[in-house]
mmCIF file with all atom_site columns, C-alpha atoms in Angstrom:
data_model
loop_
_atom_site.group_PDB
_atom_site.id
_atom_site.type_symbol
_atom_site.label_atom_id
_atom_site.label_alt_id
_atom_site.label_comp_id
_atom_site.label_asym_id
_atom_site.label_entity_id
_atom_site.label_seq_id
_atom_site.pdbx_PDB_ins_code
_atom_site.Cartn_x
_atom_site.Cartn_y
_atom_site.Cartn_z
_atom_site.occupancy
_atom_site.B_iso_or_equiv
_atom_site.pdbx_formal_charge
_atom_site.auth_seq_id
_atom_site.auth_comp_id
_atom_site.auth_asym_id
_atom_site.auth_atom_id
_atom_site.pdbx_PDB_model_num
ATOM 1   C CA . UNK A 1 1   ? 128.907 165.703 98.828  1.00 0.00 ? 1   UNK A CA 1
ATOM 2   C CA . UNK A 1 2   ? 127.822 162.159 98.253  1.00 0.00 ? 2   UNK A CA 1
ATOM 3   C CA . UNK A 1 3   ? 130.325 159.514 97.300  1.00 0.00 ? 3   UNK A CA 1
ATOM 4   C CA . UNK A 1 4   ? 130.229 158.410 93.735  1.00 0.00 ? 4   UNK A CA 1
ATOM 5   C CA . UNK A 1 5   ? 130.825 154.764 94.427  1.00 0.00 ? 5   UNK A CA 1
ATOM 6   C CA . UNK A 1 6   ? 130.549 152.754 97.620  1.00 0.00 ? 6   UNK A CA 1
ATOM 7   C CA . UNK A 1 7   ? 132.079 149.535 96.353  1.00 0.00 ? 7   UNK A CA 1
ATOM 8   C CA . UNK A 1 8   ? 135.111 150.783 94.486  1.00 0.00 ? 8   UNK A CA 1
ATOM 9   C CA . UNK A 1 9   ? 138.609 149.437 95.072  1.00 0.00 ? 9   UNK A CA 1
ATOM 10  C CA . UNK A 1 10  ? 140.323 151.717 97.547  1.00 0.00 ? 10  UNK A CA 1
ATOM 11  C CA . UNK A 1 11  ? 143.923 152.790 97.806  1.00 0.00 ? 11  UNK A CA 1
ATOM 12  C CA . UNK A 1 12  ? 144.999 154.399 101.054 1.00 0.00 ? 12  UNK A CA 1
ATOM 13  C CA . UNK A 1 13  ? 148.306 156.267 101.170 1.00 0.00 ? 13  UNK A CA 1
ATOM 14  C CA . UNK A 1 14  ? 150.113 158.519 103.581 1.00 0.00 ? 14  UNK A CA 1
ATOM 15  C CA . UNK A 1 15  ? 150.453 162.167 102.687 1.00 0.00 ? 15  UNK A CA 1
ATOM 16  C CA . UNK A 1 16  ? 153.755 162.722 100.934 1.00 0.00 ? 16  UNK A CA 1
ATOM 17  C CA . UNK A 1 17  ? 154.052 159.168 99.627  1.00 0.00 ? 17  UNK A CA 1
ATOM 18  C CA . UNK A 1 18  ? 153.715 158.263 95.983  1.00 0.00 ? 18  UNK A CA 1
ATOM 19  C CA . UNK A 1 19  ? 150.487 156.675 94.729  1.00 0.00 ? 19  UNK A CA 1
ATOM 20  C CA . UNK A 1 20  ? 150.071 154.192 91.924  1.00 0.00 ? 20  UNK A CA 1
ATOM 21  C CA . UNK A 1 21  ? 146.626 153.528 90.518  1.00 0.00 ? 21  UNK A CA 1
ATOM 22  C CA . UNK A 1 22  ? 146.229 150.717 88.038  1.00 0.00 ? 22  UNK A CA 1
ATOM 23  C CA . UNK A 1 23  ? 143.806 149.988 85.267  1.00 0.00 ? 23  UNK A CA 1
ATOM 24  C CA . UNK A 1 24  ? 143.378 147.100 82.856  1.00 0.00 ? 24  UNK A CA 1
ATOM 25  C CA . UNK A 1 25  ? 141.810 147.758 79.486  1.00 0.00 ? 25  UNK A CA 1
ATOM 26  C CA . UNK A 1 26  ? 140.363 145.349 76.995  1.00 0.00 ? 26  UNK A CA 1
ATOM 27  C CA . UNK A 1 27  ? 140.549 146.873 73.533  1.00 0.00 ? 27  UNK A CA 1
ATOM 28  C CA . UNK A 1 28  ? 143.965 146.743 71.913  1.00 0.00 ? 28  UNK A CA 1
ATOM 29  C CA . UNK A 1 29  ? 142.706 149.082 69.172  1.00 0.00 ? 29  UNK A CA 1
ATOM 30  C CA . UNK A 1 30  ? 142.162 152.025 71.512  1.00 0.00 ? 30  UNK A CA 1
ATOM 31  C CA . UNK A 1 31  ? 143.809 155.245 70.307  1.00 0.00 ? 31  UNK A CA 1
ATOM 32  C CA . UNK A 1 32  ? 143.954 157.222 73.517  1.00 0.00 ? 32  UNK A CA 1
ATOM 33  C CA . UNK A 1 33  ? 143.976 156.424 77.194  1.00 0.00 ? 33  UNK A CA 1
ATOM 34  C CA . UNK A 1 34  ? 142.925 159.040 79.667  1.00 0.00 ? 34  UNK A CA 1
ATOM 35  C CA . UNK A 1 35  ? 142.841 159.490 83.414  1.00 0.00 ? 35  UNK A CA 1
ATOM 36  C CA . UNK A 1 36  ? 140.079 161.468 85.097  1.00 0.00 ? 36  UNK A CA 1
ATOM 37  C CA . UNK A 1 37  ? 139.713 162.528 88.724  1.00 0.00 ? 37  UNK A CA 1
ATOM 38  C CA . UNK A 1 38  ? 136.299 162.802 90.333  1.00 0.00 ? 38  UNK A CA 1
ATOM 39  C CA . UNK A 1 39  ? 135.808 164.518 93.651  1.00 0.00 ? 39  UNK A CA 1
ATOM 40  C CA . UNK A 1 40  ? 132.700 163.930 95.677  1.00 0.00 ? 40  UNK A CA 1
ATOM 41  C CA . UNK A 1 41  ? 129.655 165.651 94.220  1.00 0.00 ? 41  UNK A CA 1
ATOM 42  C CA . UNK A 1 42  ? 131.451 166.844 91.097  1.00 0.00 ? 42  UNK A CA 1
ATOM 43  C CA . UNK A 1 43  ? 131.883 165.738 87.534  1.00 0.00 ? 43  UNK A CA 1
ATOM 44  C CA . UNK A 1 44  ? 135.133 164.063 86.445  1.00 0.00 ? 44  UNK A CA 1
ATOM 45  C CA . UNK A 1 45  ? 138.107 166.266 85.646  1.00 0.00 ? 45  UNK A CA 1
ATOM 46  C CA . UNK A 1 46  ? 140.734 165.491 83.012  1.00 0.00 ? 46  UNK A CA 1
ATOM 47  C CA . UNK A 1 47  ? 144.186 164.791 84.470  1.00 0.00 ? 47  UNK A CA 1
ATOM 48  C CA . UNK A 1 48  ? 146.412 163.422 81.732  1.00 0.00 ? 48  UNK A CA 1
ATOM 49  C CA . UNK A 1 49  ? 146.240 161.294 78.626  1.00 0.00 ? 49  UNK A CA 1
ATOM 50  C CA . UNK A 1 50  ? 148.538 159.164 76.519  1.00 0.00 ? 50  UNK A CA 1
ATOM 51  C CA . UNK A 1 51  ? 148.387 158.073 72.918  1.00 0.00 ? 51  UNK A CA 1
ATOM 52  C CA . UNK A 1 52  ? 148.598 154.415 72.108  1.00 0.00 ? 52  UNK A CA 1
ATOM 53  C CA . UNK A 1 53  ? 151.985 154.848 70.397  1.00 0.00 ? 53  UNK A CA 1
ATOM 54  C CA . UNK A 1 54  ? 153.601 156.064 73.624  1.00 0.00 ? 54  UNK A CA 1
ATOM 55  C CA . UNK A 1 55  ? 154.755 154.230 76.732  1.00 0.00 ? 55  UNK A CA 1
ATOM 56  C CA . UNK A 1 56  ? 155.053 157.071 79.202  1.00 0.00 ? 56  UNK A CA 1
ATOM 57  C CA . UNK A 1 57  ? 153.908 160.612 79.618  1.00 0.00 ? 57  UNK A CA 1
ATOM 58  C CA . UNK A 1 58  ? 154.611 163.010 82.457  1.00 0.00 ? 58  UNK A CA 1
ATOM 59  C CA . UNK A 1 59  ? 152.638 165.926 83.757  1.00 0.00 ? 59  UNK A CA 1
ATOM 60  C CA . UNK A 1 60  ? 152.832 167.984 86.883  1.00 0.00 ? 60  UNK A CA 1
ATOM 61  C CA . UNK A 1 61  ? 153.259 165.450 89.733  1.00 0.00 ? 61  UNK A CA 1
ATOM 62  C CA . UNK A 1 62  ? 151.568 162.780 87.588  1.00 0.00 ? 62  UNK A CA 1
ATOM 63  C CA . UNK A 1 63  ? 152.938 160.155 85.235  1.00 0.00 ? 63  UNK A CA 1
ATOM 64  C CA . UNK A 1 64  ? 150.963 157.764 83.088  1.00 0.00 ? 64  UNK A CA 1
ATOM 65  C CA . UNK A 1 65  ? 152.483 154.490 81.960  1.00 0.00 ? 65  UNK A CA 1
ATOM 66  C CA . UNK A 1 66  ? 151.070 152.334 79.206  1.00 0.00 ? 66  UNK A CA 1
ATOM 67  C CA . UNK A 1 67  ? 151.966 148.687 78.761  1.00 0.00 ? 67  UNK A CA 1
ATOM 68  C CA . UNK A 1 68  ? 150.285 147.494 75.609  1.00 0.00 ? 68  UNK A CA 1
ATOM 69  C CA . UNK A 1 69  ? 151.664 143.976 75.921  1.00 0.00 ? 69  UNK A CA 1
ATOM 70  C CA . UNK A 1 70  ? 149.537 143.265 78.966  1.00 0.00 ? 70  UNK A CA 1
ATOM 71  C CA . UNK A 1 71  ? 146.913 145.972 78.300  1.00 0.00 ? 71  UNK A CA 1
ATOM 72  C CA . UNK A 1 72  ? 147.725 147.822 81.468  1.00 0.00 ? 72  UNK A CA 1
ATOM 73  C CA . UNK A 1 73  ? 147.622 151.504 82.307  1.00 0.00 ? 73  UNK A CA 1
ATOM 74  C CA . UNK A 1 74  ? 148.837 153.151 85.479  1.00 0.00 ? 74  UNK A CA 1
ATOM 75  C CA . UNK A 1 75  ? 148.723 156.593 87.019  1.00 0.00 ? 75  UNK A CA 1
ATOM 76  C CA . UNK A 1 76  ? 151.491 157.606 89.362  1.00 0.00 ? 76  UNK A CA 1
ATOM 77  C CA . UNK A 1 77  ? 151.002 160.582 91.652  1.00 0.00 ? 77  UNK A CA 1
ATOM 78  C CA . UNK A 1 78  ? 154.136 161.948 93.290  1.00 0.00 ? 78  UNK A CA 1
ATOM 79  C CA . UNK A 1 79  ? 154.096 163.375 96.820  1.00 0.00 ? 79  UNK A CA 1
ATOM 80  C CA . UNK A 1 80  ? 150.399 162.678 97.292  1.00 0.00 ? 80  UNK A CA 1
ATOM 81  C CA . UNK A 1 81  ? 148.450 165.454 98.982  1.00 0.00 ? 81  UNK A CA 1
ATOM 82  C CA . UNK A 1 82  ? 145.101 165.443 100.803 1.00 0.00 ? 82  UNK A CA 1
ATOM 83  C CA . UNK A 1 83  ? 143.616 167.275 97.823  1.00 0.00 ? 83  UNK A CA 1
ATOM 84  C CA . UNK A 1 84  ? 144.361 164.237 95.695  1.00 0.00 ? 84  UNK A CA 1
ATOM 85  C CA . UNK A 1 85  ? 141.715 162.243 97.562  1.00 0.00 ? 85  UNK A CA 1
ATOM 86  C CA . UNK A 1 86  ? 139.120 161.356 94.953  1.00 0.00 ? 86  UNK A CA 1
ATOM 87  C CA . UNK A 1 87  ? 137.956 158.576 92.662  1.00 0.00 ? 87  UNK A CA 1
ATOM 88  C CA . UNK A 1 88  ? 140.204 158.033 89.656  1.00 0.00 ? 88  UNK A CA 1
ATOM 89  C CA . UNK A 1 89  ? 138.922 156.617 86.390  1.00 0.00 ? 89  UNK A CA 1
ATOM 90  C CA . UNK A 1 90  ? 140.833 155.394 83.414  1.00 0.00 ? 90  UNK A CA 1
ATOM 91  C CA . UNK A 1 91  ? 139.132 155.756 80.064  1.00 0.00 ? 91  UNK A CA 1
ATOM 92  C CA . UNK A 1 92  ? 139.848 154.704 76.517  1.00 0.00 ? 92  UNK A CA 1
ATOM 93  C CA . UNK A 1 93  ? 138.964 156.063 73.117  1.00 0.00 ? 93  UNK A CA 1
ATOM 94  C CA . UNK A 1 94  ? 138.582 153.570 70.327  1.00 0.00 ? 94  UNK A CA 1
ATOM 95  C CA . UNK A 1 95  ? 138.281 155.557 67.151  1.00 0.00 ? 95  UNK A CA 1
ATOM 96  C CA . UNK A 1 96  ? 136.148 158.665 67.207  1.00 0.00 ? 96  UNK A CA 1
ATOM 97  C CA . UNK A 1 97  ? 134.501 160.227 70.189  1.00 0.00 ? 97  UNK A CA 1
ATOM 98  C CA . UNK A 1 98  ? 133.057 157.305 72.114  1.00 0.00 ? 98  UNK A CA 1
ATOM 99  C CA . UNK A 1 99  ? 134.770 157.056 75.483  1.00 0.00 ? 99  UNK A CA 1
ATOM 100 C CA . UNK A 1 100 ? 134.653 153.945 77.642  1.00 0.00 ? 100 UNK A CA 1
ATOM 101 C CA . UNK A 1 101 ? 135.370 154.406 81.329  1.00 0.00 ? 101 UNK A CA 1
ATOM 102 C CA . UNK A 1 102 ? 136.758 151.889 83.776  1.00 0.00 ? 102 UNK A CA 1
ATOM 103 C CA . UNK A 1 103 ? 135.181 151.150 87.135  1.00 0.00 ? 103 UNK A CA 1
ATOM 104 C CA . UNK A 1 104 ? 137.304 153.575 89.135  1.00 0.00 ? 104 UNK A CA 1
ATOM 105 C CA . UNK A 1 105 ? 139.611 153.477 92.159  1.00 0.00 ? 105 UNK A CA 1
ATOM 106 C CA . UNK A 1 106 ? 139.097 155.525 95.286  1.00 0.00 ? 106 UNK A CA 1
ATOM 107 C CA . UNK A 1 107 ? 142.257 157.187 96.576  1.00 0.00 ? 107 UNK A CA 1
ATOM 108 C CA . UNK A 1 108 ? 142.274 158.102 100.247 1.00 0.00 ? 108 UNK A CA 1
ATOM 109 C CA . UNK A 1 109 ? 145.148 160.243 101.514 1.00 0.00 ? 109 UNK A CA 1
ATOM 110 C CA . UNK A 1 110 ? 145.905 160.122 105.203 1.00 0.00 ? 110 UNK A CA 1
ATOM 111 C CA . UNK A 1 111 ? 147.269 163.320 106.703 1.00 0.00 ? 111 UNK A CA 1
ATOM 112 C CA . UNK B 2 1   ? 133.788 181.530 80.013  1.00 0.00 ? 1   UNK B CA 1
ATOM 113 C CA . UNK B 2 2   ? 131.681 179.287 82.189  1.00 0.00 ? 2   UNK B CA 1
ATOM 114 C CA . UNK B 2 3   ? 132.049 175.549 82.280  1.00 0.00 ? 3   UNK B CA 1
ATOM 115 C CA . UNK B 2 4   ? 129.469 172.953 81.390  1.00 0.00 ? 4   UNK B CA 1
ATOM 116 C CA . UNK B 2 5   ? 126.235 173.486 83.247  1.00 0.00 ? 5   UNK B CA 1
ATOM 117 C CA . UNK B 2 6   ? 123.409 171.056 83.870  1.00 0.00 ? 6   UNK B CA 1
ATOM 118 C CA . UNK B 2 7   ? 119.909 171.460 85.184  1.00 0.00 ? 7   UNK B CA 1
ATOM 119 C CA . UNK B 2 8   ? 118.262 170.548 87.366  1.00 0.00 ? 8   UNK B CA 1
ATOM 120 C CA . UNK B 2 9   ? 120.935 169.509 89.842  1.00 0.00 ? 9   UNK B CA 1
ATOM 121 C CA . UNK B 2 10  ? 118.484 167.143 91.483  1.00 0.00 ? 10  UNK B CA 1
ATOM 122 C CA . UNK B 2 11  ? 115.296 165.595 90.183  1.00 0.00 ? 11  UNK B CA 1
ATOM 123 C CA . UNK B 2 12  ? 112.919 163.359 92.071  1.00 0.00 ? 12  UNK B CA 1
ATOM 124 C CA . UNK B 2 13  ? 110.139 161.791 90.056  1.00 0.00 ? 13  UNK B CA 1
ATOM 125 C CA . UNK B 2 14  ? 107.615 159.020 90.308  1.00 0.00 ? 14  UNK B CA 1
ATOM 126 C CA . UNK B 2 15  ? 107.894 155.800 88.398  1.00 0.00 ? 15  UNK B CA 1
ATOM 127 C CA . UNK B 2 16  ? 106.226 156.100 85.008  1.00 0.00 ? 16  UNK B CA 1
ATOM 128 C CA . UNK B 2 17  ? 106.723 159.849 84.611  1.00 0.00 ? 17  UNK B CA 1
ATOM 129 C CA . UNK B 2 18  ? 108.850 161.446 81.904  1.00 0.00 ? 18  UNK B CA 1
ATOM 130 C CA . UNK B 2 19  ? 111.848 163.616 82.745  1.00 0.00 ? 19  UNK B CA 1
ATOM 131 C CA . UNK B 2 20  ? 114.014 166.042 80.803  1.00 0.00 ? 20  UNK B CA 1
ATOM 132 C CA . UNK B 2 21  ? 117.587 166.816 81.740  1.00 0.00 ? 21  UNK B CA 1
ATOM 133 C CA . UNK B 2 22  ? 119.374 169.783 80.249  1.00 0.00 ? 22  UNK B CA 1
ATOM 134 C CA . UNK B 2 23  ? 123.014 170.395 79.388  1.00 0.00 ? 23  UNK B CA 1
ATOM 135 C CA . UNK B 2 24  ? 124.655 173.657 78.352  1.00 0.00 ? 24  UNK B CA 1
ATOM 136 C CA . UNK B 2 25  ? 128.110 172.911 76.935  1.00 0.00 ? 25  UNK B CA 1
ATOM 137 C CA . UNK B 2 26  ? 131.096 175.221 76.884  1.00 0.00 ? 26  UNK B CA 1
ATOM 138 C CA . UNK B 2 27  ? 130.714 177.792 74.148  1.00 0.00 ? 27  UNK B CA 1
ATOM 139 C CA . UNK B 2 28  ? 132.506 176.715 70.995  1.00 0.00 ? 28  UNK B CA 1
ATOM 140 C CA . UNK B 2 29  ? 132.651 173.042 71.903  1.00 0.00 ? 29  UNK B CA 1
ATOM 141 C CA . UNK B 2 30  ? 131.304 171.025 69.018  1.00 0.00 ? 30  UNK B CA 1
ATOM 142 C CA . UNK B 2 31  ? 131.171 167.664 70.757  1.00 0.00 ? 31  UNK B CA 1
ATOM 143 C CA . UNK B 2 32  ? 128.704 166.869 73.541  1.00 0.00 ? 32  UNK B CA 1
ATOM 144 C CA . UNK B 2 33  ? 128.408 163.650 75.519  1.00 0.00 ? 33  UNK B CA 1
ATOM 145 C CA . UNK B 2 34  ? 125.956 162.112 77.961  1.00 0.00 ? 34  UNK B CA 1
ATOM 146 C CA . UNK B 2 35  ? 126.942 159.541 80.571  1.00 0.00 ? 35  UNK B CA 1
ATOM 147 C CA . UNK B 2 36  ? 125.140 157.780 83.387  1.00 0.00 ? 36  UNK B CA 1
ATOM 148 C CA . UNK B 2 37  ? 126.789 157.008 86.705  1.00 0.00 ? 37  UNK B CA 1
ATOM 149 C CA . UNK B 2 38  ? 125.021 154.679 89.097  1.00 0.00 ? 38  UNK B CA 1
ATOM 150 C CA . UNK B 2 39  ? 126.119 154.378 92.705  1.00 0.00 ? 39  UNK B CA 1
ATOM 151 C CA . UNK B 2 40  ? 129.099 152.081 92.926  1.00 0.00 ? 40  UNK B CA 1
ATOM 152 C CA . UNK B 2 41  ? 129.611 152.099 89.182  1.00 0.00 ? 41  UNK B CA 1
ATOM 153 C CA . UNK B 2 42  ? 131.806 153.841 86.675  1.00 0.00 ? 42  UNK B CA 1
ATOM 154 C CA . UNK B 2 43  ? 130.561 156.106 83.932  1.00 0.00 ? 43  UNK B CA 1
ATOM 155 C CA . UNK B 2 44  ? 128.359 154.483 81.332  1.00 0.00 ? 44  UNK B CA 1
ATOM 156 C CA . UNK B 2 45  ? 128.431 156.068 77.881  1.00 0.00 ? 45  UNK B CA 1
ATOM 157 C CA . UNK B 2 46  ? 124.982 156.949 76.556  1.00 0.00 ? 46  UNK B CA 1
ATOM 158 C CA . UNK B 2 47  ? 125.292 159.157 73.477  1.00 0.00 ? 47  UNK B CA 1
ATOM 159 C CA . UNK B 2 48  ? 127.462 161.774 71.838  1.00 0.00 ? 48  UNK B CA 1
ATOM 160 C CA . UNK B 2 49  ? 126.897 164.549 69.326  1.00 0.00 ? 49  UNK B CA 1
ATOM 161 C CA . UNK B 2 50  ? 129.620 165.990 67.115  1.00 0.00 ? 50  UNK B CA 1
ATOM 162 C CA . UNK B 2 51  ? 128.877 168.956 64.895  1.00 0.00 ? 51  UNK B CA 1
ATOM 163 C CA . UNK B 2 52  ? 126.354 168.143 62.215  1.00 0.00 ? 52  UNK B CA 1
ATOM 164 C CA . UNK B 2 53  ? 127.134 164.442 62.144  1.00 0.00 ? 53  UNK B CA 1
ATOM 165 C CA . UNK B 2 54  ? 124.556 161.867 63.149  1.00 0.00 ? 54  UNK B CA 1
ATOM 166 C CA . UNK B 2 55  ? 124.807 161.227 66.886  1.00 0.00 ? 55  UNK B CA 1
ATOM 167 C CA . UNK B 2 56  ? 126.248 157.987 68.199  1.00 0.00 ? 56  UNK B CA 1
ATOM 168 C CA . UNK B 2 57  ? 123.331 156.534 70.169  1.00 0.00 ? 57  UNK B CA 1
ATOM 169 C CA . UNK B 2 58  ? 124.919 153.159 70.756  1.00 0.00 ? 58  UNK B CA 1
ATOM 170 C CA . UNK B 2 59  ? 124.963 153.535 74.536  1.00 0.00 ? 59  UNK B CA 1
ATOM 171 C CA . UNK B 2 60  ? 121.299 154.362 75.091  1.00 0.00 ? 60  UNK B CA 1
ATOM 172 C CA . UNK B 2 61  ? 119.944 151.508 77.228  1.00 0.00 ? 61  UNK B CA 1
ATOM 173 C CA . UNK B 2 62  ? 116.420 151.415 75.803  1.00 0.00 ? 62  UNK B CA 1
ATOM 174 C CA . UNK B 2 63  ? 114.030 153.248 73.532  1.00 0.00 ? 63  UNK B CA 1
ATOM 175 C CA . UNK B 2 64  ? 112.749 155.125 76.574  1.00 0.00 ? 64  UNK B CA 1
ATOM 176 C CA . UNK B 2 65  ? 115.915 157.207 76.352  1.00 0.00 ? 65  UNK B CA 1
ATOM 177 C CA . UNK B 2 66  ? 116.418 159.891 73.732  1.00 0.00 ? 66  UNK B CA 1
ATOM 178 C CA . UNK B 2 67  ? 118.494 163.024 73.340  1.00 0.00 ? 67  UNK B CA 1
ATOM 179 C CA . UNK B 2 68  ? 118.490 166.093 71.176  1.00 0.00 ? 68  UNK B CA 1
ATOM 180 C CA . UNK B 2 69  ? 120.951 168.837 70.540  1.00 0.00 ? 69  UNK B CA 1
ATOM 181 C CA . UNK B 2 70  ? 119.451 171.996 69.153  1.00 0.00 ? 70  UNK B CA 1
ATOM 182 C CA . UNK B 2 71  ? 121.475 174.508 67.188  1.00 0.00 ? 71  UNK B CA 1
ATOM 183 C CA . UNK B 2 72  ? 124.697 172.721 67.961  1.00 0.00 ? 72  UNK B CA 1
ATOM 184 C CA . UNK B 2 73  ? 124.602 173.909 71.557  1.00 0.00 ? 73  UNK B CA 1
ATOM 185 C CA . UNK B 2 74  ? 122.144 172.956 74.296  1.00 0.00 ? 74  UNK B CA 1
ATOM 186 C CA . UNK B 2 75  ? 121.198 169.308 74.672  1.00 0.00 ? 75  UNK B CA 1
ATOM 187 C CA . UNK B 2 76  ? 118.254 167.641 76.352  1.00 0.00 ? 76  UNK B CA 1
ATOM 188 C CA . UNK B 2 77  ? 118.209 164.033 77.531  1.00 0.00 ? 77  UNK B CA 1
ATOM 189 C CA . UNK B 2 78  ? 114.688 162.689 77.852  1.00 0.00 ? 78  UNK B CA 1
ATOM 190 C CA . UNK B 2 79  ? 113.721 159.582 79.756  1.00 0.00 ? 79  UNK B CA 1
ATOM 191 C CA . UNK B 2 80  ? 110.173 158.396 79.198  1.00 0.00 ? 80  UNK B CA 1
ATOM 192 C CA . UNK B 2 81  ? 108.188 156.230 81.594  1.00 0.00 ? 81  UNK B CA 1
ATOM 193 C CA . UNK B 2 82  ? 110.958 156.298 84.172  1.00 0.00 ? 82  UNK B CA 1
ATOM 194 C CA . UNK B 2 83  ? 111.816 153.172 86.111  1.00 0.00 ? 83  UNK B CA 1
ATOM 195 C CA . UNK B 2 84  ? 113.548 152.838 89.468  1.00 0.00 ? 84  UNK B CA 1
ATOM 196 C CA . UNK B 2 85  ? 116.645 151.455 87.769  1.00 0.00 ? 85  UNK B CA 1
ATOM 197 C CA . UNK B 2 86  ? 116.985 154.777 85.946  1.00 0.00 ? 86  UNK B CA 1
ATOM 198 C CA . UNK B 2 87  ? 118.008 156.367 89.243  1.00 0.00 ? 87  UNK B CA 1
ATOM 199 C CA . UNK B 2 88  ? 121.563 157.623 88.788  1.00 0.00 ? 88  UNK B CA 1
ATOM 200 C CA . UNK B 2 89  ? 123.648 160.715 88.217  1.00 0.00 ? 89  UNK B CA 1
ATOM 201 C CA . UNK B 2 90  ? 123.480 161.845 84.598  1.00 0.00 ? 90  UNK B CA 1
ATOM 202 C CA . UNK B 2 91  ? 126.635 163.616 83.497  1.00 0.00 ? 91  UNK B CA 1
ATOM 203 C CA . UNK B 2 92  ? 127.126 165.778 80.461  1.00 0.00 ? 92  UNK B CA 1
ATOM 204 C CA . UNK B 2 93  ? 130.491 166.683 78.960  1.00 0.00 ? 93  UNK B CA 1
ATOM 205 C CA . UNK B 2 94  ? 131.709 168.709 76.014  1.00 0.00 ? 94  UNK B CA 1
ATOM 206 C CA . UNK B 2 95  ? 134.926 168.981 74.065  1.00 0.00 ? 95  UNK B CA 1
ATOM 207 C CA . UNK B 2 96  ? 136.499 170.655 71.097  1.00 0.00 ? 96  UNK B CA 1
ATOM 208 C CA . UNK B 2 97  ? 136.331 168.661 67.900  1.00 0.00 ? 97  UNK B CA 1
ATOM 209 C CA . UNK B 2 98  ? 140.010 167.794 67.669  1.00 0.00 ? 98  UNK B CA 1
ATOM 210 C CA . UNK B 2 99  ? 140.753 167.392 71.368  1.00 0.00 ? 99  UNK B CA 1
ATOM 211 C CA . UNK B 2 100 ? 138.006 164.947 72.158  1.00 0.00 ? 100 UNK B CA 1
ATOM 212 C CA . UNK B 2 101 ? 140.397 163.146 74.456  1.00 0.00 ? 101 UNK B CA 1
ATOM 213 C CA . UNK B 2 102 ? 139.885 165.987 76.921  1.00 0.00 ? 102 UNK B CA 1
ATOM 214 C CA . UNK B 2 103 ? 136.257 166.272 77.928  1.00 0.00 ? 103 UNK B CA 1
ATOM 215 C CA . UNK B 2 104 ? 134.931 168.892 80.321  1.00 0.00 ? 104 UNK B CA 1
ATOM 216 C CA . UNK B 2 105 ? 132.203 167.612 82.585  1.00 0.00 ? 105 UNK B CA 1
ATOM 217 C CA . UNK B 2 106 ? 129.268 169.312 84.185  1.00 0.00 ? 106 UNK B CA 1
ATOM 218 C CA . UNK B 2 107 ? 128.291 168.676 87.807  1.00 0.00 ? 107 UNK B CA 1
ATOM 219 C CA . UNK B 2 108 ? 125.594 166.199 86.831  1.00 0.00 ? 108 UNK B CA 1
ATOM 220 C CA . UNK B 2 109 ? 121.896 165.780 87.505  1.00 0.00 ? 109 UNK B CA 1
ATOM 221 C CA . UNK B 2 110 ? 120.986 163.362 90.256  1.00 0.00 ? 110 UNK B CA 1
ATOM 222 C CA . UNK B 2 111 ? 117.807 161.548 89.229  1.00 0.00 ? 111 UNK B CA 1
ATOM 223 C CA . UNK B 2 112 ? 115.810 159.632 91.797  1.00 0.00 ? 112 UNK B CA 1
ATOM 224 C CA . UNK B 2 113 ? 112.845 157.577 90.641  1.00 0.00 ? 113 UNK B CA 1
ATOM 225 C CA . UNK B 2 114 ? 110.499 156.605 93.457  1.00 0.00 ? 114 UNK B CA 1
#
């Protein structure tokens, strides 16, 4: 499939290492923050979300951290696998259904 | 059941022509969203529909863009008098009303305007 973005920031990690993908957001009134994964040629897929009144949330092999003081969101992927190679987007919901996506980070996992 | 489907998967058109892109959401999902993704860019919000409420059209880039959702299900995004800068992947997503934080995306329609 075709890449979804040729000029995205890229993070390259070794298989088995942990990955940390960062995102800065602008609206302090956002209710929800979400991480999506987009593989080449496909639509984005929901990974994990966090409400604005939380600092940390864990899923299977993924953890999202929210630092409201500096408006920073991160996604940590434990024991990164080749199947994790994709573009990762953070997104925010600011009241209602309108979702604003960040620019995305390409994760490349080296076997 | 099936996920979100979109048609066509690819559309090539000439500048100035009108195009219609179709989205079939997941059955039972009351919210439907359209996004545009240009090469090298993130997802740009265009419009969303939720139940019988008036749609939020705040992301539509110009009056050449419009969208309808008939019967609370299928949606059509129409672009009139297409321009080359309209070339992008158009993504549709749907969600349940109270879990709108989790949207399910279709595979997108790749639009190329020559």
